């Protein structure tokens, strides 16, 4: 029955929405749906051929019906393909916004799968293990550039920064070991042992984790 | 003019431009977060706000490293406030981008139609993002499958068969509004409803009915 | 994904807006005047009281540089009176009286930019951000209250009484929307938004075909409700 493969694609799309990662691209399904559309189009041509351009639907209800069904199927398949591809590009964009280097991650996953860690340079040469189609890899590259260009117009704002309202921006810390000069978002401050500071949390999280600073509650 | 009006004029005029801008920025942000449609880009407001933010950042960069405790605390206050403003602008921009990504063709058409309005719908940067993003997606669909389709089905914006492929947001979605100035009687299209909207009221109404008054500043979204 | 949040404001965002409300503080340390992004901050000279935004008051309080003066409505007497009203009357208690309108097309101010929580604010009405403001002050400055526990108890009572009203109010919702909710609070709108708009939108979808027919009839008869303002603004389809 026409449209069944399209349904499978839509199911894949639905699943993708609820997953944290991107499942492998369904190349065969995509090809099959596209093939179906071309077959339906051929059928249309076959139906219309005997009329040589002067087809009147009101006098040929059976043919008109068949044409309508074909047309609706083709459009439905188109929507399924669009939905499938769009769901995946949405996910890829989400990763870009989250600062994830999608292509790098793909390479790591491939290396892990094939167990060859120094082949990290390959980008899906044989496609094995890559979840993205080659077209999707190209899309990610281009979208990252687009995002970087848009972000670049708002550097003061830090467009991909936190979407939660700021809270407890500054915290009290004591310096446990001399840490020299550190860079904060706005400039340098010098951390000498036993001194206490009221500093931006974001600037010192790492130093707290490393044991140079102690947070005072 | 009675005493109350005089006092009102004086007190409102004595409120600084910065505070007015914060009122407007906050109002614009809330509106963008709750309205189903994207609203016109408040270009003058954004220019002033971004300019002030830039100058404040420069001030902080100049002063950081100055270990005088008095200066230090002033910087803490300034930085705390800066983060608040950055958040406001950031959330505002991304709320708009979300809508742009969701209904690009519809918004592109609206933006083109707004060319003769006082306020264009999108900022130049947003327009650039939209058109580039659409071009990327179109080219991606083409290379992935669409170029192999029959020519008559290759368009992204067709509306044949009575089914539009151009998605638009639900303009009749219900929103919460607060009345800033008396509006009088409002009719809700397609129903018998007549609402008497007075200053200070809070109503739950469909967006399409409220759109014009929000644009004119008589109502705000909350 | 540009913004992974549904339409509406999250509770932290509502609290963020509330932090712009002005409150009265009693400074304990001097602070020079500052040109802040949100407007100029006058110098703080103890013991002179000052009106500053809540976010700054909380910052000063944390650093022990100031005490906060709870607004008049955030007292046991006021809250009890309002709670009594809330339990006796079906509607929300009325919000504070509005200041006179500025003339012409000047910017009209609204919460959090209306002075509803300074020491000279009204005592007999809950301002829009009553719940968030009350909670934040109780958490950050309980010792600045005469009776923090009583205030906490009364706030809780008010919250419950008003939540019940919101739930009941759902019964009068209909497809046209058009439900008046004067006196509702910020956090309450935030919490009820999805539910209330969901009901209204759902009812609308059920009655859609009847409405479409009606709209067509009205338009044929030359009736257009959107004639009151510039058609350019409305031409957004």
Short mmCIF file of N, CA, C and O in Angstrom, two decimals, chain A residues 25 30 33-34 37-38 41 71-72 74-75 77-79 81-82 85-86 89 93 97 133 135-136 139 142-143 146-147 150 153-154 156-166 169-170 184-190 197-200 203, chain B residues 41 50 53-54 57 60-61 64-65 67 73 75-76 79-80 82-84 86-87 89-91 93-94 97 101-102 104 123 125-126 128-129 132-133 136-137 139-141 143-146 148-150 153-156 158 160 163-165:
data_model
loop_
_atom_site.label_atom_id
_atom_site.label_comp_id
_atom_site.label_asym_id
_atom_site.label_seq_id
_atom_site.Cartn_x
_atom_site.Cartn_y
_atom_site.Cartn_z
N UNK A 25 20.88 7.65 10.17
CA UNK A 25 20.05 8.11 9.06
C UNK A 25 19.53 6.89 8.28
O UNK A 25 20.27 5.99 7.96
N UNK A 30 14.54 6.40 3.03
CA UNK A 30 14.42 7.66 2.28
C UNK A 30 14.41 7.37 0.79
O UNK A 30 13.59 7.89 0.03
N UNK A 33 11.02 5.81 -0.27
CA UNK A 33 9.89 6.77 -0.36
C UNK A 33 10.04 7.62 -1.61
O UNK A 33 9.06 7.89 -2.32
N UNK A 34 11.26 8.05 -1.88
CA UNK A 34 11.50 8.87 -3.07
C UNK A 34 11.16 8.08 -4.33
O UNK A 34 10.52 8.60 -5.26
N UNK A 37 7.50 7.99 -4.92
CA UNK A 37 6.98 9.23 -5.51
C UNK A 37 7.20 9.24 -7.01
O UNK A 37 6.31 9.61 -7.79
N UNK A 38 8.37 8.80 -7.43
CA UNK A 38 8.63 8.79 -8.87
C UNK A 38 7.73 7.80 -9.58
O UNK A 38 7.24 8.07 -10.68
N UNK A 41 4.37 9.31 -9.93
CA UNK A 41 4.39 10.32 -10.98
C UNK A 41 4.32 9.67 -12.36
O UNK A 41 3.65 10.18 -13.27
N UNK A 71 -1.86 11.98 -6.48
CA UNK A 71 -1.38 13.28 -6.09
C UNK A 71 -1.29 13.40 -4.56
O UNK A 71 -0.29 13.88 -4.01
N UNK A 72 -2.36 12.95 -3.90
CA UNK A 72 -2.37 13.03 -2.43
C UNK A 72 -1.27 12.16 -1.83
O UNK A 72 -0.61 12.56 -0.86
N UNK A 74 1.60 11.38 -3.23
CA UNK A 74 2.90 12.01 -3.47
C UNK A 74 3.12 13.14 -2.46
O UNK A 74 4.19 13.28 -1.90
N UNK A 75 2.07 13.92 -2.24
CA UNK A 75 2.23 15.03 -1.32
C UNK A 75 2.43 14.52 0.10
O UNK A 75 3.20 15.09 0.88
N UNK A 77 3.88 11.71 0.95
CA UNK A 77 5.26 11.23 1.02
C UNK A 77 6.22 12.38 1.17
O UNK A 77 7.20 12.32 1.93
N UNK A 78 5.92 13.46 0.46
CA UNK A 78 6.79 14.65 0.55
C UNK A 78 6.79 15.16 1.99
O UNK A 78 7.84 15.48 2.55
N UNK A 79 5.61 15.23 2.59
CA UNK A 79 5.52 15.70 3.97
C UNK A 79 6.28 14.78 4.93
O UNK A 79 6.92 15.25 5.85
N UNK A 81 8.88 12.91 4.23
CA UNK A 81 10.32 13.13 4.05
C UNK A 81 10.75 14.44 4.68
O UNK A 81 11.79 14.52 5.34
N UNK A 82 9.93 15.47 4.47
CA UNK A 82 10.26 16.76 5.08
C UNK A 82 10.28 16.65 6.60
O UNK A 82 11.20 17.14 7.25
N UNK A 85 13.44 14.74 7.75
CA UNK A 85 14.67 15.50 7.66
C UNK A 85 14.68 16.69 8.60
O UNK A 85 15.70 17.02 9.21
N UNK A 86 13.50 17.33 8.73
CA UNK A 86 13.42 18.50 9.60
C UNK A 86 13.64 18.14 11.06
O UNK A 86 14.29 18.86 11.82
N UNK A 89 17.33 17.79 11.45
CA UNK A 89 18.09 19.05 11.44
C UNK A 89 17.80 19.85 12.71
O UNK A 89 18.69 20.51 13.25
N UNK A 93 20.67 21.23 15.08
CA UNK A 93 20.76 22.64 15.46
C UNK A 93 20.79 22.79 16.97
O UNK A 93 21.54 23.60 17.52
N UNK A 97 23.53 24.79 19.17
CA UNK A 97 23.22 25.81 20.17
C UNK A 97 23.80 25.43 21.52
O UNK A 97 24.16 26.30 22.31
N UNK A 133 23.89 11.50 7.60
CA UNK A 133 24.12 11.33 6.17
C UNK A 133 25.18 12.35 5.77
O UNK A 133 25.40 13.33 6.48
N UNK A 135 24.93 14.53 3.58
CA UNK A 135 24.25 15.82 3.43
C UNK A 135 24.07 16.47 4.79
O UNK A 135 24.18 17.69 4.93
N UNK A 136 23.79 15.66 5.81
CA UNK A 136 23.59 16.21 7.15
C UNK A 136 24.90 16.75 7.71
O UNK A 136 24.93 17.78 8.40
N UNK A 139 25.29 19.99 6.28
CA UNK A 139 24.33 20.92 6.89
C UNK A 139 24.86 21.44 8.22
O UNK A 139 24.81 22.64 8.50
N UNK A 142 27.52 24.01 7.78
CA UNK A 142 27.00 25.30 7.33
C UNK A 142 26.19 25.99 8.42
O UNK A 142 26.27 27.21 8.58
N UNK A 143 25.40 25.21 9.16
CA UNK A 143 24.59 25.84 10.21
C UNK A 143 25.48 26.40 11.32
O UNK A 143 25.21 27.47 11.86
N UNK A 146 26.61 29.64 10.22
CA UNK A 146 25.52 30.61 10.27
C UNK A 146 25.30 31.08 11.71
O UNK A 146 25.16 32.27 11.99
N UNK A 147 25.30 30.13 12.63
CA UNK A 147 25.11 30.46 14.03
C UNK A 147 26.24 31.35 14.53
O UNK A 147 26.01 32.33 15.23
N UNK A 150 25.66 34.84 13.31
CA UNK A 150 24.60 35.54 14.03
C UNK A 150 25.06 35.89 15.45
O UNK A 150 24.89 37.02 15.91
N UNK A 153 27.20 38.96 16.10
CA UNK A 153 26.63 40.30 16.14
C UNK A 153 26.18 40.67 17.54
O UNK A 153 25.74 41.78 17.80
N UNK A 154 26.26 39.69 18.45
CA UNK A 154 25.77 39.94 19.80
C UNK A 154 26.81 39.51 20.84
O UNK A 154 26.47 38.93 21.87
N UNK A 156 28.46 41.09 23.08
CA UNK A 156 28.26 41.63 24.42
C UNK A 156 27.26 40.80 25.22
O UNK A 156 27.32 40.74 26.43
N UNK A 157 26.31 40.20 24.49
CA UNK A 157 25.19 39.52 25.15
C UNK A 157 25.51 38.06 25.44
O UNK A 157 24.93 37.47 26.34
N UNK A 158 26.42 37.46 24.68
CA UNK A 158 26.69 36.03 24.78
C UNK A 158 25.42 35.24 24.50
O UNK A 158 24.76 34.70 25.39
N UNK A 159 25.10 35.18 23.21
CA UNK A 159 23.82 34.65 22.78
C UNK A 159 23.55 33.22 23.21
O UNK A 159 22.41 32.84 23.45
N UNK A 160 24.58 32.39 23.28
CA UNK A 160 24.34 30.99 23.68
C UNK A 160 24.56 30.79 25.18
O UNK A 160 24.68 29.68 25.65
N UNK A 161 24.55 31.87 25.92
CA UNK A 161 24.68 31.79 27.38
C UNK A 161 23.42 31.25 28.03
O UNK A 161 22.49 30.83 27.35
N UNK A 162 23.39 31.30 29.33
CA UNK A 162 22.30 30.67 30.08
C UNK A 162 20.95 31.34 29.83
O UNK A 162 20.86 32.56 29.75
N UNK A 163 19.93 30.51 29.70
CA UNK A 163 18.57 31.03 29.54
C UNK A 163 17.84 31.06 30.87
O UNK A 163 16.63 31.27 30.92
N UNK A 164 18.59 30.84 31.96
CA UNK A 164 17.97 31.01 33.27
C UNK A 164 18.35 32.37 33.83
O UNK A 164 19.49 32.81 33.66
N UNK A 165 17.41 33.02 34.51
CA UNK A 165 17.74 34.34 35.07
C UNK A 165 18.92 34.22 36.02
O UNK A 165 19.06 33.22 36.72
N UNK A 166 19.78 35.22 36.04
CA UNK A 166 20.97 35.16 36.89
C UNK A 166 20.60 35.12 38.37
O UNK A 166 19.69 35.81 38.81
N UNK A 169 25.13 35.58 41.50
CA UNK A 169 26.22 35.79 40.56
C UNK A 169 27.57 35.73 41.27
O UNK A 169 28.53 35.16 40.79
N UNK A 170 27.61 36.34 42.44
CA UNK A 170 28.85 36.40 43.19
C UNK A 170 28.80 35.49 44.41
O UNK A 170 27.76 35.35 45.05
N UNK A 184 39.22 37.03 34.82
CA UNK A 184 37.76 36.98 34.95
C UNK A 184 37.21 37.55 33.65
O UNK A 184 37.96 38.02 32.80
N UNK A 185 35.91 37.52 33.55
CA UNK A 185 35.31 37.97 32.31
C UNK A 185 35.68 39.41 31.98
O UNK A 185 35.74 39.80 30.83
N UNK A 186 35.95 40.17 33.00
CA UNK A 186 36.23 41.58 32.78
C UNK A 186 37.67 41.99 33.00
O UNK A 186 38.02 43.13 32.84
N UNK A 187 38.50 41.06 33.42
CA UNK A 187 39.90 41.44 33.65
C UNK A 187 40.57 40.52 34.63
O UNK A 187 40.03 39.47 35.00
N UNK A 188 41.79 40.90 35.08
CA UNK A 188 42.58 40.01 35.93
C UNK A 188 42.50 40.39 37.40
O UNK A 188 42.44 41.58 37.74
N UNK A 189 42.46 39.39 38.30
CA UNK A 189 42.61 39.65 39.73
C UNK A 189 43.63 38.66 40.30
O UNK A 189 43.81 37.57 39.76
N UNK A 190 44.33 39.08 41.36
CA UNK A 190 45.41 38.27 41.93
C UNK A 190 44.94 37.54 43.19
O UNK A 190 44.40 38.16 44.11
N UNK A 197 37.54 36.72 48.84
CA UNK A 197 37.00 37.54 47.77
C UNK A 197 35.52 37.26 47.58
O UNK A 197 35.03 36.17 47.89
N UNK A 198 34.86 38.25 47.04
CA UNK A 198 33.49 38.09 46.59
C UNK A 198 33.60 38.11 45.07
O UNK A 198 33.84 39.15 44.48
N UNK A 199 33.54 36.92 44.46
CA UNK A 199 33.83 36.83 43.02
C UNK A 199 32.68 36.18 42.25
O UNK A 199 31.81 35.54 42.83
N UNK A 200 32.74 36.33 40.94
CA UNK A 200 31.74 35.71 40.09
C UNK A 200 31.90 34.20 40.11
O UNK A 200 33.00 33.68 39.90
N UNK A 203 33.58 32.51 37.08
CA UNK A 203 35.01 32.67 36.88
C UNK A 203 35.84 31.69 37.71
O UNK A 203 37.00 31.44 37.40
N UNK B 41 10.22 44.34 15.63
CA UNK B 41 11.52 44.56 16.28
C UNK B 41 11.59 46.00 16.81
O UNK B 41 11.49 46.96 16.05
N UNK B 50 21.49 48.39 23.90
CA UNK B 50 22.76 47.73 23.57
C UNK B 50 23.93 48.69 23.70
O UNK B 50 25.02 48.31 24.14
N UNK B 53 24.71 48.96 27.36
CA UNK B 53 25.36 47.73 27.83
C UNK B 53 26.83 47.73 27.42
O UNK B 53 27.73 47.44 28.23
N UNK B 54 27.08 48.09 26.18
CA UNK B 54 28.46 48.11 25.68
C UNK B 54 29.31 49.05 26.53
O UNK B 54 30.41 48.70 26.96
N UNK B 57 30.04 47.64 29.95
CA UNK B 57 31.05 46.58 29.91
C UNK B 57 32.45 47.19 29.82
O UNK B 57 33.38 46.77 30.50
N UNK B 60 33.51 48.43 33.18
CA UNK B 60 33.93 47.35 34.09
C UNK B 60 35.31 46.84 33.71
O UNK B 60 36.16 46.61 34.57
N UNK B 61 35.54 46.69 32.42
CA UNK B 61 36.87 46.21 31.98
C UNK B 61 37.97 47.16 32.40
O UNK B 61 39.06 46.74 32.81
N UNK B 64 38.33 46.71 36.44
CA UNK B 64 38.67 45.43 37.07
C UNK B 64 40.16 45.37 37.32
O UNK B 64 40.97 45.78 36.49
N UNK B 65 40.55 44.84 38.50
CA UNK B 65 41.97 44.80 38.84
C UNK B 65 42.28 45.91 39.81
O UNK B 65 43.28 45.87 40.53
N UNK B 67 41.95 47.09 43.11
CA UNK B 67 41.59 46.31 44.29
C UNK B 67 41.04 47.15 45.43
O UNK B 67 40.82 46.66 46.52
N UNK B 73 33.19 46.97 45.39
CA UNK B 73 31.77 46.70 45.61
C UNK B 73 30.90 47.36 44.56
O UNK B 73 29.91 46.80 44.10
N UNK B 75 31.69 47.73 41.54
CA UNK B 75 31.79 46.84 40.39
C UNK B 75 30.88 45.62 40.55
O UNK B 75 30.29 45.15 39.58
N UNK B 76 30.81 45.13 41.77
CA UNK B 76 29.94 43.98 42.02
C UNK B 76 28.50 44.33 41.70
O UNK B 76 27.78 43.56 41.05
N UNK B 79 28.21 44.70 37.84
CA UNK B 79 28.26 43.42 37.15
C UNK B 79 27.00 42.60 37.38
O UNK B 79 26.51 41.93 36.47
N UNK B 80 26.49 42.67 38.60
CA UNK B 80 25.25 41.94 38.88
C UNK B 80 24.13 42.45 37.99
O UNK B 80 23.37 41.68 37.40
N UNK B 82 24.50 44.04 35.13
CA UNK B 82 24.83 43.73 33.74
C UNK B 82 24.34 42.35 33.36
O UNK B 82 23.77 42.15 32.28
N UNK B 83 24.55 41.38 34.23
CA UNK B 83 24.09 40.02 33.94
C UNK B 83 22.58 39.98 33.75
O UNK B 83 22.06 39.23 32.94
N UNK B 84 21.87 40.78 34.53
CA UNK B 84 20.42 40.83 34.40
C UNK B 84 20.02 41.35 33.03
O UNK B 84 19.14 40.81 32.34
N UNK B 86 21.88 41.41 30.29
CA UNK B 86 22.30 40.46 29.27
C UNK B 86 21.29 39.32 29.16
O UNK B 86 20.93 38.91 28.05
N UNK B 87 20.82 38.86 30.30
CA UNK B 87 19.82 37.80 30.29
C UNK B 87 18.55 38.24 29.55
O UNK B 87 18.00 37.53 28.71
N UNK B 89 18.08 40.59 27.26
CA UNK B 89 18.26 40.72 25.83
C UNK B 89 18.44 39.35 25.18
O UNK B 89 17.85 39.04 24.15
N UNK B 90 19.22 38.50 25.83
CA UNK B 90 19.48 37.16 25.30
C UNK B 90 18.19 36.36 25.17
O UNK B 90 17.90 35.76 24.13
N UNK B 91 17.41 36.33 26.24
CA UNK B 91 16.16 35.57 26.22
C UNK B 91 15.20 36.14 25.18
O UNK B 91 14.50 35.40 24.49
N UNK B 93 16.03 37.77 22.35
CA UNK B 93 16.50 37.41 21.02
C UNK B 93 16.20 35.96 20.70
O UNK B 93 15.79 35.63 19.58
N UNK B 94 16.39 35.08 21.66
CA UNK B 94 16.20 33.67 21.38
C UNK B 94 14.73 33.29 21.30
O UNK B 94 14.36 32.38 20.56
N UNK B 97 13.98 34.12 17.81
CA UNK B 97 14.60 33.17 16.89
C UNK B 97 13.82 31.86 16.86
O UNK B 97 13.69 31.23 15.81
N UNK B 101 12.41 30.27 13.45
CA UNK B 101 12.71 28.90 13.02
C UNK B 101 11.44 28.08 12.82
O UNK B 101 11.39 27.19 11.98
N UNK B 102 10.41 28.38 13.61
CA UNK B 102 9.19 27.57 13.55
C UNK B 102 8.33 27.91 12.33
O UNK B 102 7.71 27.02 11.74
N UNK B 104 9.18 30.05 9.29
CA UNK B 104 10.01 30.98 8.51
C UNK B 104 9.32 31.61 7.30
O UNK B 104 9.42 32.82 7.11
N UNK B 123 14.74 42.41 12.72
CA UNK B 123 15.96 43.21 12.64
C UNK B 123 16.73 42.74 11.40
O UNK B 123 16.50 41.64 10.91
N UNK B 125 19.70 41.67 11.21
CA UNK B 125 20.43 40.43 11.53
C UNK B 125 19.49 39.23 11.50
O UNK B 125 19.85 38.14 11.04
N UNK B 126 18.26 39.41 11.99
CA UNK B 126 17.29 38.31 12.00
C UNK B 126 16.88 37.95 10.58
O UNK B 126 16.74 36.78 10.24
N UNK B 128 18.60 38.34 7.93
CA UNK B 128 19.75 37.64 7.36
C UNK B 128 19.76 36.18 7.82
O UNK B 128 19.94 35.26 7.00
N UNK B 129 19.56 35.97 9.11
CA UNK B 129 19.55 34.61 9.65
C UNK B 129 18.43 33.79 9.00
O UNK B 129 18.64 32.65 8.58
N UNK B 132 19.20 33.01 5.26
CA UNK B 132 20.31 32.06 5.16
C UNK B 132 19.89 30.68 5.64
O UNK B 132 20.21 29.67 5.00
N UNK B 133 19.17 30.64 6.76
CA UNK B 133 18.72 29.36 7.31
C UNK B 133 17.82 28.65 6.32
O UNK B 133 17.95 27.44 6.09
N UNK B 136 19.81 27.22 3.51
CA UNK B 136 20.50 26.00 3.94
C UNK B 136 19.56 24.80 3.94
O UNK B 136 19.88 23.73 3.44
N UNK B 137 18.37 25.01 4.51
CA UNK B 137 17.41 23.91 4.61
C UNK B 137 16.94 23.48 3.23
O UNK B 137 16.88 22.28 2.93
N UNK B 139 18.45 23.79 0.40
CA UNK B 139 19.53 23.08 -0.29
C UNK B 139 19.72 21.69 0.31
O UNK B 139 20.00 20.72 -0.41
N UNK B 140 19.52 21.57 1.61
CA UNK B 140 19.65 20.27 2.28
C UNK B 140 18.56 19.31 1.82
O UNK B 140 18.83 18.15 1.49
N UNK B 141 17.32 19.78 1.75
CA UNK B 141 16.23 18.93 1.28
C UNK B 141 16.47 18.52 -0.17
O UNK B 141 16.26 17.39 -0.56
N UNK B 143 19.33 18.24 -1.82
CA UNK B 143 20.39 17.24 -2.00
C UNK B 143 20.02 15.90 -1.35
O UNK B 143 20.52 14.87 -1.75
N UNK B 144 19.13 15.94 -0.36
CA UNK B 144 18.76 14.70 0.32
C UNK B 144 17.68 13.92 -0.42
O UNK B 144 17.66 12.69 -0.35
N UNK B 145 16.73 14.61 -1.06
CA UNK B 145 15.66 13.87 -1.76
C UNK B 145 14.89 14.70 -2.77
O UNK B 145 14.42 14.20 -3.78
N UNK B 146 14.71 16.00 -2.50
CA UNK B 146 13.75 16.78 -3.27
C UNK B 146 14.15 16.97 -4.73
O UNK B 146 13.29 17.10 -5.61
N UNK B 148 15.16 14.86 -6.60
CA UNK B 148 14.75 13.70 -7.38
C UNK B 148 13.24 13.60 -7.53
O UNK B 148 12.73 12.61 -8.05
N UNK B 149 12.54 14.57 -7.05
CA UNK B 149 11.09 14.59 -7.17
C UNK B 149 10.69 15.15 -8.52
O UNK B 149 11.44 15.90 -9.15
N UNK B 150 9.47 14.83 -8.98
CA UNK B 150 8.95 15.51 -10.17
C UNK B 150 8.93 17.02 -9.94
O UNK B 150 8.68 17.48 -8.84
N UNK B 153 6.49 19.10 -7.84
CA UNK B 153 6.39 18.92 -6.40
C UNK B 153 7.60 19.47 -5.65
O UNK B 153 7.75 19.26 -4.46
N UNK B 154 8.47 20.18 -6.35
CA UNK B 154 9.71 20.57 -5.70
C UNK B 154 9.62 21.85 -4.86
O UNK B 154 10.50 22.15 -4.10
N UNK B 155 8.51 22.57 -4.99
CA UNK B 155 8.43 23.83 -4.25
C UNK B 155 8.18 23.61 -2.76
O UNK B 155 7.50 22.67 -2.38
N UNK B 156 8.67 24.52 -1.96
CA UNK B 156 8.51 24.42 -0.51
C UNK B 156 7.28 25.17 -0.02
O UNK B 156 6.87 25.04 1.11
N UNK B 158 4.14 25.45 -1.63
CA UNK B 158 2.93 25.29 -2.43
C UNK B 158 1.68 25.20 -1.56
O UNK B 158 1.71 24.73 -0.43
N UNK B 160 -1.36 24.17 -3.21
CA UNK B 160 -2.36 23.48 -4.03
C UNK B 160 -3.01 22.36 -3.24
O UNK B 160 -2.46 21.86 -2.27
N UNK B 163 -4.24 22.42 0.85
CA UNK B 163 -3.45 22.23 2.07
C UNK B 163 -2.20 23.08 1.94
O UNK B 163 -1.35 22.83 1.11
N UNK B 164 -2.10 24.09 2.77
CA UNK B 164 -0.94 24.95 2.69
C UNK B 164 0.27 24.28 3.32
O UNK B 164 0.17 23.66 4.38
N UNK B 165 1.42 24.40 2.61
CA UNK B 165 2.63 23.87 3.22
C UNK B 165 3.34 24.95 4.03
O UNK B 165 4.40 24.74 4.56
#
